[in-house]
C-alpha positions as a Python dict, from the first residue, in 0.01 Angstrom:
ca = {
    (1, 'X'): (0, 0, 0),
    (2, 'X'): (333, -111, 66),
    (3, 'X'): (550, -205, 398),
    (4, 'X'): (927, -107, 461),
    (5, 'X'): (1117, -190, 722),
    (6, 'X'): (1095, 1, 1071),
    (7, 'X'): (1374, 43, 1201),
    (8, 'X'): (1466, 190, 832),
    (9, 'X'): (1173, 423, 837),
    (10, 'X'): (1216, 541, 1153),
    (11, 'X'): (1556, 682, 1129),
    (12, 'X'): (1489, 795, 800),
    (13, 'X'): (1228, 1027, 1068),
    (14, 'X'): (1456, 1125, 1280),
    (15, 'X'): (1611, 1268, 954),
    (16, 'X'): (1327, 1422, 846),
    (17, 'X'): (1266, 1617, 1171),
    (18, 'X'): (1640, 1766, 1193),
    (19, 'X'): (1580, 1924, 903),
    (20, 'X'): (1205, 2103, 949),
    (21, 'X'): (1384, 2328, 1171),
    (22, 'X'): (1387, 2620, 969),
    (23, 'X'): (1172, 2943, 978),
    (24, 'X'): (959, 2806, 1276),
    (25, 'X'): (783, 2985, 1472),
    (26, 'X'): (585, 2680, 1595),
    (27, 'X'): (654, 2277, 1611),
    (28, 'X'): (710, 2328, 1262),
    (29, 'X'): (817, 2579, 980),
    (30, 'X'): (603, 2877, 878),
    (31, 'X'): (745, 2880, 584),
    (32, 'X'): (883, 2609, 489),
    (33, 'X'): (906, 2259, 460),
    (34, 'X'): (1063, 1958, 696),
    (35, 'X'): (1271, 1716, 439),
    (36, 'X'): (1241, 1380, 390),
    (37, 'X'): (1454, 1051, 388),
    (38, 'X'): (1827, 1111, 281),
    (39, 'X'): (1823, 909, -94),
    (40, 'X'): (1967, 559, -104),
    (41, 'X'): (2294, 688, -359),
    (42, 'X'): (2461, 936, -291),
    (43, 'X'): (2688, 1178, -449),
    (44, 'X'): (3062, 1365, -401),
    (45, 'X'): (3071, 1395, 26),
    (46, 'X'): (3271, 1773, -67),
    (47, 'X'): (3143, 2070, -226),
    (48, 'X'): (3378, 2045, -508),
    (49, 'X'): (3224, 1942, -825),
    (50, 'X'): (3335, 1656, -1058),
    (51, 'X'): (3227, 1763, -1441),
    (52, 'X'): (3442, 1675, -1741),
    (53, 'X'): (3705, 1894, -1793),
    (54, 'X'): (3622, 2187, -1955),
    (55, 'X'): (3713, 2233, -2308),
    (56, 'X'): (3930, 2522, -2449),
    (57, 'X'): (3945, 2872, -2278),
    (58, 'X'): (3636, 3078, -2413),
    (59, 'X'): (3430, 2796, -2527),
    (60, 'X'): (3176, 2774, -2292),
    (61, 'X'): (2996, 3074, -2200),
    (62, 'X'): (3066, 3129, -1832),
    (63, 'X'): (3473, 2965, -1879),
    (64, 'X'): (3687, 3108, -1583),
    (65, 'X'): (3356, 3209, -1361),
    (66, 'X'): (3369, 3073, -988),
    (67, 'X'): (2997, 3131, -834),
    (68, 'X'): (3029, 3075, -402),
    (69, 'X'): (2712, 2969, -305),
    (70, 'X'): (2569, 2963, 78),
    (71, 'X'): (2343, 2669, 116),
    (72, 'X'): (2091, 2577, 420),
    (73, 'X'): (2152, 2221, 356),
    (74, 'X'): (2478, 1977, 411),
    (75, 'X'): (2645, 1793, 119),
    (76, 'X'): (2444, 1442, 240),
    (77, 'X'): (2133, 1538, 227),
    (78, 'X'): (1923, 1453, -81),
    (79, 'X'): (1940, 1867, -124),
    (80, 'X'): (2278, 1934, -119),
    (81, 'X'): (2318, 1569, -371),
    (82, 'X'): (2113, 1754, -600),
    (83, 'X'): (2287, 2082, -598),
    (84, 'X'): (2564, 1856, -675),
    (85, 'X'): (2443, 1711, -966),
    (86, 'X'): (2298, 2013, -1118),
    (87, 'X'): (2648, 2239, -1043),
    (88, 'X'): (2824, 1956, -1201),
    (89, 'X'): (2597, 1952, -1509),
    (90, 'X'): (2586, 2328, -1507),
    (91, 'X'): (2924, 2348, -1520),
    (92, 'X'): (2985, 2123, -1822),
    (93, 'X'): (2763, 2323, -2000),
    (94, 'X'): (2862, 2671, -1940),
    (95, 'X'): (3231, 2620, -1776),
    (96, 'X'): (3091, 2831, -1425),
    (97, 'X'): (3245, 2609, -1121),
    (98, 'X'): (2959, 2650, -821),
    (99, 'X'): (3200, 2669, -480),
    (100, 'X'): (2924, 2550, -215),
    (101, 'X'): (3007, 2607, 167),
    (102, 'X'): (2778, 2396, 339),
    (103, 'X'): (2600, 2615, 625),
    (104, 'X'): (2340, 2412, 718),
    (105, 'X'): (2030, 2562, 913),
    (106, 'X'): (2166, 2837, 1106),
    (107, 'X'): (2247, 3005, 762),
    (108, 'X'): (1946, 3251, 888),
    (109, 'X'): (2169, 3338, 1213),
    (110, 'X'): (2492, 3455, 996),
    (111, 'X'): (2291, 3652, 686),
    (112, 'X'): (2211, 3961, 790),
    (113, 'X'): (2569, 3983, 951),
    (114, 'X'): (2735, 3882, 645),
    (115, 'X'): (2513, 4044, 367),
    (116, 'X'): (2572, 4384, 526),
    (117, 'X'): (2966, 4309, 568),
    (118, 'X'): (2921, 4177, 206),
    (119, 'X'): (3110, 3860, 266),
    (120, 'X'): (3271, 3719, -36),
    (121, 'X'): (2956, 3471, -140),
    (122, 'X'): (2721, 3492, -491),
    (123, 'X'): (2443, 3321, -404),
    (124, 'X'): (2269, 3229, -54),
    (125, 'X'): (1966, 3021, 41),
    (126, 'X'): (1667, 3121, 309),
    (127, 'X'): (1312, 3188, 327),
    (128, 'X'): (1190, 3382, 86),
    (129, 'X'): (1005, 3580, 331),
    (130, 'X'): (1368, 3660, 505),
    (131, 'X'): (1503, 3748, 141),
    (132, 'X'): (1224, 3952, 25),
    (133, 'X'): (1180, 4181, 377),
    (134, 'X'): (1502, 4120, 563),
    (135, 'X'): (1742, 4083, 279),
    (136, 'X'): (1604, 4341, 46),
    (137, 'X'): (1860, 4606, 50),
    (138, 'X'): (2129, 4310, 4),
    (139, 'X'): (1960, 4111, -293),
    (140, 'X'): (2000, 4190, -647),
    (141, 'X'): (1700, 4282, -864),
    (142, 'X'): (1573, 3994, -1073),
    (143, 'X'): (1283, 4116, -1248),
    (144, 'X'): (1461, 4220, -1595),
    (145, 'X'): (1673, 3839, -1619),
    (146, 'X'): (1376, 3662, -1531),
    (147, 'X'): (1191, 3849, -1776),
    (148, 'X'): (1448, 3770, -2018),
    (149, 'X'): (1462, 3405, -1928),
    (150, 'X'): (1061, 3383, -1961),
    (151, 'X'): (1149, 3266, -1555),
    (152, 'X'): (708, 3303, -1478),
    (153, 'X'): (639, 2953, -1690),
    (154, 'X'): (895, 2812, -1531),
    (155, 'X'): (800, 2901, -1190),
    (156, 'X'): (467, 2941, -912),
    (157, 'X'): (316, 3298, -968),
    (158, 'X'): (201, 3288, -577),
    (159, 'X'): (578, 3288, -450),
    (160, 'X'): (694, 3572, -752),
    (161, 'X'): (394, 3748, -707),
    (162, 'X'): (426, 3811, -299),
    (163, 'X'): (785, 3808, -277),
    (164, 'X'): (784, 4109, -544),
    (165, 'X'): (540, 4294, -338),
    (166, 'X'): (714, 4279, 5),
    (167, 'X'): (1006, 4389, -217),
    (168, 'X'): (916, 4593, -486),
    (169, 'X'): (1106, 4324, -712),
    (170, 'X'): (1203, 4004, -776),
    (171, 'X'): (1428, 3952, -523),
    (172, 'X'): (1496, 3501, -531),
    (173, 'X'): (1423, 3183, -697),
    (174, 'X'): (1160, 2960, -540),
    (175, 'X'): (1367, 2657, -504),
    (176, 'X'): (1172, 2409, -295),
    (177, 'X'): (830, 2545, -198),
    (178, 'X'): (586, 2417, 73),
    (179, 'X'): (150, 2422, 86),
    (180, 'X'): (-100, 2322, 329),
    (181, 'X'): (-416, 2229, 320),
    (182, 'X'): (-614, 1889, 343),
    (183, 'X'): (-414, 1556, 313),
    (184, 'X'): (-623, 1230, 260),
    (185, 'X'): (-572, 889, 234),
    (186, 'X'): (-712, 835, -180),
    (187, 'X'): (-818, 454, -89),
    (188, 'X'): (-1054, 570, 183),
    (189, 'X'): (-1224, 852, -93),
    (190, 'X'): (-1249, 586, -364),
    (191, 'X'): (-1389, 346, -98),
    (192, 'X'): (-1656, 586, -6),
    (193, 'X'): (-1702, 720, -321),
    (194, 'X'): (-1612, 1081, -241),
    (195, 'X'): (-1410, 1318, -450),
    (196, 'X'): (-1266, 1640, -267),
    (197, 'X'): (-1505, 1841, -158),
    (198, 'X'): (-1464, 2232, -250),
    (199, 'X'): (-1695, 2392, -2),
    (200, 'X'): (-1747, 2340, 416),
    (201, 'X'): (-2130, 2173, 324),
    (202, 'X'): (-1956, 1913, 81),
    (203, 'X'): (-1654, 1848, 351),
    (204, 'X'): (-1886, 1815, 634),
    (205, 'X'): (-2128, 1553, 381),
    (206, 'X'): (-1840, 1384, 297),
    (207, 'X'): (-1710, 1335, 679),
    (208, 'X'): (-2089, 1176, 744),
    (209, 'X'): (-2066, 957, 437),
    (210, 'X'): (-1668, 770, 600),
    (211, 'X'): (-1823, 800, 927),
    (212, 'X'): (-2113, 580, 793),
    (213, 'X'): (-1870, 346, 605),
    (214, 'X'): (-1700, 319, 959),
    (215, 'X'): (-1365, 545, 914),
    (216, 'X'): (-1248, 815, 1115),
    (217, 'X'): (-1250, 1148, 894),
    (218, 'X'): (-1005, 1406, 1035),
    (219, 'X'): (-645, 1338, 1264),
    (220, 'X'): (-543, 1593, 1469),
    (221, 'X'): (-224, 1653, 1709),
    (222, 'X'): (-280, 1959, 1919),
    (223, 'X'): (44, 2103, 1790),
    (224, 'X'): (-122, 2169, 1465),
    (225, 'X'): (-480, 2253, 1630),
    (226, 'X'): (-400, 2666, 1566),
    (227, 'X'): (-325, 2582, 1222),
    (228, 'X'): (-639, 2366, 1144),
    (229, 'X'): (-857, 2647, 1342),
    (230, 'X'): (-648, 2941, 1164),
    (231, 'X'): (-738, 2806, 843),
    (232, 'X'): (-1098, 2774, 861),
    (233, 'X'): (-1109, 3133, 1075),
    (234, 'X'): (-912, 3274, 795),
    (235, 'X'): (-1169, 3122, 545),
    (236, 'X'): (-1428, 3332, 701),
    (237, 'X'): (-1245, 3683, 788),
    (238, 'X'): (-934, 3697, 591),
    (239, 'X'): (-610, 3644, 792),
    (240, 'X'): (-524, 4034, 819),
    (241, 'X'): (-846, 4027, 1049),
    (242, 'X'): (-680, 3705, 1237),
    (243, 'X'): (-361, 3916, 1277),
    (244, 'X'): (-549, 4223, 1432),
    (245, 'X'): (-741, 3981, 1657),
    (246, 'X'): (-459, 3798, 1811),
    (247, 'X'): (-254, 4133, 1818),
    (248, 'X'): (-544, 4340, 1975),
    (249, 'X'): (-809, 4109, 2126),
    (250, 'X'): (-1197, 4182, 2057),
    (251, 'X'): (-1250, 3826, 1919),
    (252, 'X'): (-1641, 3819, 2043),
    (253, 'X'): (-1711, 4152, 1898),
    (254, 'X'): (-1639, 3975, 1540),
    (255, 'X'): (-1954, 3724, 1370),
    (256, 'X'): (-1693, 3591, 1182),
    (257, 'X'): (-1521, 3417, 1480),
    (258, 'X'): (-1815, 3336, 1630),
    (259, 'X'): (-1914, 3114, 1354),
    (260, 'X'): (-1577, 2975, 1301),
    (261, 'X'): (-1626, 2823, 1656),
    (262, 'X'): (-1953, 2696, 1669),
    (263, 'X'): (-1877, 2553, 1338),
    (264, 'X'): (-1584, 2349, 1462),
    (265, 'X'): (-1794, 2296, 1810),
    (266, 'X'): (-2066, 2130, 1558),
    (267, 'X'): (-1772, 1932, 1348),
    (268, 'X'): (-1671, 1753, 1707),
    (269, 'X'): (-1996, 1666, 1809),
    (270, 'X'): (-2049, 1482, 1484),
    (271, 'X'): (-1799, 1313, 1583),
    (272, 'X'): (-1623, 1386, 1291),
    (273, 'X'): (-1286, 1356, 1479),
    (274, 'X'): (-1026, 1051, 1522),
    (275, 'X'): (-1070, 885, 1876),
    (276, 'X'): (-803, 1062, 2071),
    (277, 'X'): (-818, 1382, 1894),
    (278, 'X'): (-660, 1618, 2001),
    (279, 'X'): (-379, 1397, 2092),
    (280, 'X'): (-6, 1514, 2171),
    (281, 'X'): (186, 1497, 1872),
    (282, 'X'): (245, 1336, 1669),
    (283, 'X'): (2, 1054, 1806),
    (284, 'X'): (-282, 1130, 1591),
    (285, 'X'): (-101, 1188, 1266),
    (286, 'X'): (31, 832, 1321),
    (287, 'X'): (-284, 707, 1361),
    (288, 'X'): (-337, 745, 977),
    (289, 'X'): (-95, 540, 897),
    (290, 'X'): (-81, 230, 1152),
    (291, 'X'): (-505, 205, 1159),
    (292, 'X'): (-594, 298, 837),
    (293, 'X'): (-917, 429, 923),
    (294, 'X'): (-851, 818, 970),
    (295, 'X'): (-905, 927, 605),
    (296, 'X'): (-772, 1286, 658),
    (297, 'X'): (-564, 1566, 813),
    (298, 'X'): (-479, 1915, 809),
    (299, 'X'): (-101, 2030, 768),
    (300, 'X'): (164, 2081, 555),
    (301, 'X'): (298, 1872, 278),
    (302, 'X'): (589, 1732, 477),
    (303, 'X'): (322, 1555, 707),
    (304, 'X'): (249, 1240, 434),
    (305, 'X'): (577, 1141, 423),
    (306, 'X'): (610, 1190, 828),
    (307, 'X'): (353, 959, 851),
    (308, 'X'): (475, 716, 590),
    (309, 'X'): (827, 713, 775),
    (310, 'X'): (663, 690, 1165),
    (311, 'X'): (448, 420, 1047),
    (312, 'X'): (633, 230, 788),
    (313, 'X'): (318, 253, 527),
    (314, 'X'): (337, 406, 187),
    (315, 'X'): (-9, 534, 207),
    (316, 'X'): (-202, 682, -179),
    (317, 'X'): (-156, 1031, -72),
    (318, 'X'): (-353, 1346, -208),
    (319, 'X'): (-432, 1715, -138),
    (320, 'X'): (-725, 1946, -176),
    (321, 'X'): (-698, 2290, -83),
    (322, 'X'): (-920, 2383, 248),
    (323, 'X'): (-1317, 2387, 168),
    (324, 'X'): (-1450, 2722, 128),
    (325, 'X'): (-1710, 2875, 406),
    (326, 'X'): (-2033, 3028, 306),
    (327, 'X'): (-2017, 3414, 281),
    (328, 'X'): (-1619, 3360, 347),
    (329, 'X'): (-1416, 3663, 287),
    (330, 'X'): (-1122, 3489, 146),
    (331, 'X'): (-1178, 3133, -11),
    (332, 'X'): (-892, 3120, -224),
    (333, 'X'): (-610, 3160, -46),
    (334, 'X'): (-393, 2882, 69),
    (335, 'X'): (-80, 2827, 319),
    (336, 'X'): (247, 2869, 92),
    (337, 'X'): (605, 2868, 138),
    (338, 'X'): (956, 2857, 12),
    (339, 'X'): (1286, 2765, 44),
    (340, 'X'): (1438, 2994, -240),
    (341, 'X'): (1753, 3140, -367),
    (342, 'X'): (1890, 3496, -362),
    (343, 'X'): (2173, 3693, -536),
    (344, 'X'): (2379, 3917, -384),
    (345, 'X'): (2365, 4273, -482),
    (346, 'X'): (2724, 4293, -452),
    (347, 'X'): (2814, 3952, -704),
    (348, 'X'): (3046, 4018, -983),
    (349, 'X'): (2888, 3726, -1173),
    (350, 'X'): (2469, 3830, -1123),
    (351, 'X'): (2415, 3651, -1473),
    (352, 'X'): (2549, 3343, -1424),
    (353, 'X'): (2407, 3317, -1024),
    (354, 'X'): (2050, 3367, -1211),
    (355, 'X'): (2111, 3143, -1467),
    (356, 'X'): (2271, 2889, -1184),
    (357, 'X'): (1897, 2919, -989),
    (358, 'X'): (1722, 2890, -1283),
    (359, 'X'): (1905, 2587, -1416),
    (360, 'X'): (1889, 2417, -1069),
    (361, 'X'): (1512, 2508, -1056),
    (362, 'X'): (1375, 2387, -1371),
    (363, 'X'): (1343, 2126, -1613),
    (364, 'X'): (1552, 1821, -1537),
    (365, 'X'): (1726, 1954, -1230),
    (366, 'X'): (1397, 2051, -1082),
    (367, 'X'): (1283, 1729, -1118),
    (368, 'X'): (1578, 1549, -962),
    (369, 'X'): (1546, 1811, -674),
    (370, 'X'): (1173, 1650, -636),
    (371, 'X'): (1272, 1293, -683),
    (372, 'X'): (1580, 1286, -437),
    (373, 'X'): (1382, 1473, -158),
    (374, 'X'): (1038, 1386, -188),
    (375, 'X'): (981, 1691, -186),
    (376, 'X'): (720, 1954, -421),
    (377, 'X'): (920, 2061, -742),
    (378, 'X'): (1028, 2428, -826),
    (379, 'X'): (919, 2419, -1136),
    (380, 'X'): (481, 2339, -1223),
    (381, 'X'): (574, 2142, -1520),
    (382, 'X'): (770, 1903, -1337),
    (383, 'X'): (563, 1571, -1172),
    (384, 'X'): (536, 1576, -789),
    (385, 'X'): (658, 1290, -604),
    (386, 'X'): (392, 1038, -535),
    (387, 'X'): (395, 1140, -186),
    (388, 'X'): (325, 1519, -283),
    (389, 'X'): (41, 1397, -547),
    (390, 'X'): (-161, 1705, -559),
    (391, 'X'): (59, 1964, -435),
    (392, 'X'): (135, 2158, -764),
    (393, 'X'): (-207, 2186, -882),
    (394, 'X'): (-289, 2345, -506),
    (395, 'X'): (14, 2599, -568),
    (396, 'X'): (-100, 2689, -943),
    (397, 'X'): (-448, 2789, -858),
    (398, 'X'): (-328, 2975, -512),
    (399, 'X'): (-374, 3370, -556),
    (400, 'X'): (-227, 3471, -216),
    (401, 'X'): (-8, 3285, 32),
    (402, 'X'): (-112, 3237, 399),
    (403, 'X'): (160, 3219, 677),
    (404, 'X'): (187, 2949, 949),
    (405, 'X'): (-178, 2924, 1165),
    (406, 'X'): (-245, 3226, 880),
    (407, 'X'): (-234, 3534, 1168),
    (408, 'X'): (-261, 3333, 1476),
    (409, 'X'): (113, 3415, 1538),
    (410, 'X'): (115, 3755, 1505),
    (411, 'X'): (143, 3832, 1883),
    (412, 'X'): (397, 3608, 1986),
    (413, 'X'): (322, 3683, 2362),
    (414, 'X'): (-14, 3553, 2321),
    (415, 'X'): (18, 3224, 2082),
    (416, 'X'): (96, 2952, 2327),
    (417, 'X'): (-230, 3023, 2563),
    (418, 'X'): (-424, 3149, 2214),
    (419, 'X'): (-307, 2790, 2101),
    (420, 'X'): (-476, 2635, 2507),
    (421, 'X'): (-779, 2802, 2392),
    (422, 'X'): (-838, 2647, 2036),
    (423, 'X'): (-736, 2304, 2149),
    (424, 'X'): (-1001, 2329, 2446),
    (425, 'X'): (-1201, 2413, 2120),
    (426, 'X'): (-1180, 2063, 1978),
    (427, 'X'): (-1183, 1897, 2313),
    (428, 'X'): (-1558, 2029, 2358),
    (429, 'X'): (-1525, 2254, 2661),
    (430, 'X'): (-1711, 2537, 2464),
    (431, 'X'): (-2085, 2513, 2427),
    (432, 'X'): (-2132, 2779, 2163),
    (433, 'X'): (-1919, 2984, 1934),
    (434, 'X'): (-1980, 3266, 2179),
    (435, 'X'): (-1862, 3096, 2503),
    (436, 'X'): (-1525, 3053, 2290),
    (437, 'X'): (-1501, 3419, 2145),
    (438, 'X'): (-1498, 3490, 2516),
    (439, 'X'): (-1273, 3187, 2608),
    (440, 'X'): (-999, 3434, 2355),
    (441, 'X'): (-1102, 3737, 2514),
    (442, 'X'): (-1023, 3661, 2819),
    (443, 'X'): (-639, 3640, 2730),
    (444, 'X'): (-626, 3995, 2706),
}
């Protein structure tokens, strides 16, 4: 474990929250990840590239081909340094100058304008839920280049797989994808001698065996209480169930939610959560970091190096995916993401925009990508940041993506007093699994 500075860490924080901003329907992004800590060198401040020149006309195999690409990020942020890098490199090898305009986060607030206008622009960057359901009469059809490119080994089948069935084809690149499930401090597993536990029997076990050893097992900020509770009610019902729920109401009339409750009802008077939980974020969260005690939480892959930056620890992060339930009707499935890259229908260049994403995406760029922001790489083969340790191996074995508090937020009038409920939930007002069916029922 390692110190830094604050006052360093701190503003590196403040960086890291500007930029979670996108695709949220909640304190953070459904679909994608917050950012991390600008890196310490940076490159060109302007979107103009600085490659070699290029050698003789017809040389290269894109000479004379000017790609504009849209980007979500600015040009000093560790994202838009390694779009940089990789359009400089990309251009020395295949003569195709990348013209970036620098939109930053409200890129999401101009698309659908400027895709139907069809703006003069190649290439554009959003959620790939946006691209694949919003954008889909705008975005060119990927399937056959990708094919061609052998794109799948290169690539998470979870974000090609659902993006191609909201679409009906491959509609983007996955460039910087996102996962949730159950961070943990590695020091406090190897102290206890626990490794992750796969099913709700081993996780509660393995809470018992740190409380015994005298740590705290689980954080938790009642901003992220819905997405804890989603998780484990999705476990045990599927979130299409969770959707209908929150949409319709009838939560008491379903076992599934019943159990869910007095599950977590039983998990808090084990005493299984941090003192202070639920606390007002991110209060908890830090915790983790400035006691280290609190072994895990429950979030999103941006939240180890939010704690790392709040707290000024580097702590020996890892990730499990959540436990599965007994008689669960979906056990696999795991919160997923992406920030990813689409083609415009209208481009006169579709080739080289592909073989742009695909360059950026994989291999060496990928990696960079990873390195600079801290963040999960594109492409499986690359190695996660220490920070992200665990995240790829989550993402390969993930069938289906969940969305943010996985159905919880489908009925966006009732979320915020759905979200009252759950955190009463963990504050032990309910008795029994049924009194808090009924607590949900009420809402409607």
């Amino acid at each position: 474990m390692k110190k830094k500075p604050i006052s360093v860490l701190l503003a590196a924080a403040m960086t890291a929250g500007l930029l979670a901003g996108c695709g949220s329907n909640n304190a953070k992004p459904a679909e994608t990840p917050a950012e991390t800590p600008a890196a310490t060198t940076a490159k060109a401040e302007t979107g103009e590239t600085t490659a070699a020149p290029a050698a003789a006309e017809g040389d290269k195999k894109y000479e004379g081909v000017e790609l504009t690409y849209w980007s979500m990020w600015t040009n000093n942020e560790p994202q838009g340094q390694a779009l940089q890098q990789a359009a400089e490199a990309f251009e020395a090898e295949t003569g195709a100058k990348i013209k970036f305009e620098w939109k930053g986060r409200e890129t999401k607030n101009i698309l659908s304008s400027a895709l139907e206008a069809q703006e003069k622009f190649d290439m554009f960057e959003d959620d790939y839920t946006r691209i694949s359901k919003n954008y889909v009469n705008y975005v060119a059809d990927l399937t056959d280049m990708a094919k061609e490119a052998g794109y799948a080994d290169k690539s998470y089948a979870v974000f090609n797989n659902q993006a191609t069935e909201w679409a009906g084809f491959l509609p983007c690149v996955t460039e910087q994808p996102s996962v949730g499930g159950v961070f943990y401090n590695k020091d406090i597993f190897d102290d206890c001698g626990i490794t992750a536990p796969a099913t709700w029997d081993e996780f509660m076990t393995a809470c018992q065996t740190m409380k015994d050893k005298g740590y705290q097992p689980l954080a938790l900020d009642s901003t992220y209480a819905p997405f804890l509770f989603g998780y484990h009610l999705s476990r045990h019902i599927g979130q299409a169930a969770v959707e209908d729920l929150a949409t319709n109401g009838g939560w008491s009339g379903n076992p599934g939610v019943v159990k869910a409750g007095q599950e977590m009802i039983d998990f808090v008077k084990a005493g299984y959560l941090a003192d202070g939980a639920p606390d007002e974020y991110p209060a908890s969260q830090n915790k983790i970091g400035l006691t280290q005690k609190i072994a895990m939480v429950v979030c999103a892959n941006y939240i180890t190096a939010e704690v790392n930056a709040n707290t000024g620890t580097e702590l020996n992060w890892g990730l499990f995916a959540y436990p599965a339930v007994e008689g669960g009707v979906d056990n696999t499935s795991t919160f997923a993401g992406a920030n990813s890259i689409g083609i415009t229908k209208y481009s006169e260049n579709p080739q080289a925009a592909f073989d742009f994403a695909v360059f950026l995406t994989s291999g060496k760029q990928s990696q960079n990508m990873a390195d600079l922001s801290n963040n999960i790489p594109a492409d499986p083969s690359n190695t996660p940041p220490a920070v992200q340790s665990g995240t790829n191996e989550v993402l390969m074995n993930t069938t289906a993506p969940l969305s943010w508090n996985m159905g919880l937020n489908a009925n966006a009038d009732k979320i915020s007093v759905i979200q009252e409920v759950i955190v009463k939930l963990y504050e032990g007002s309910y008795a029994t699994g049924e009194d808090f069916a009924k607590a949900l029922d009420a809402l409607y």
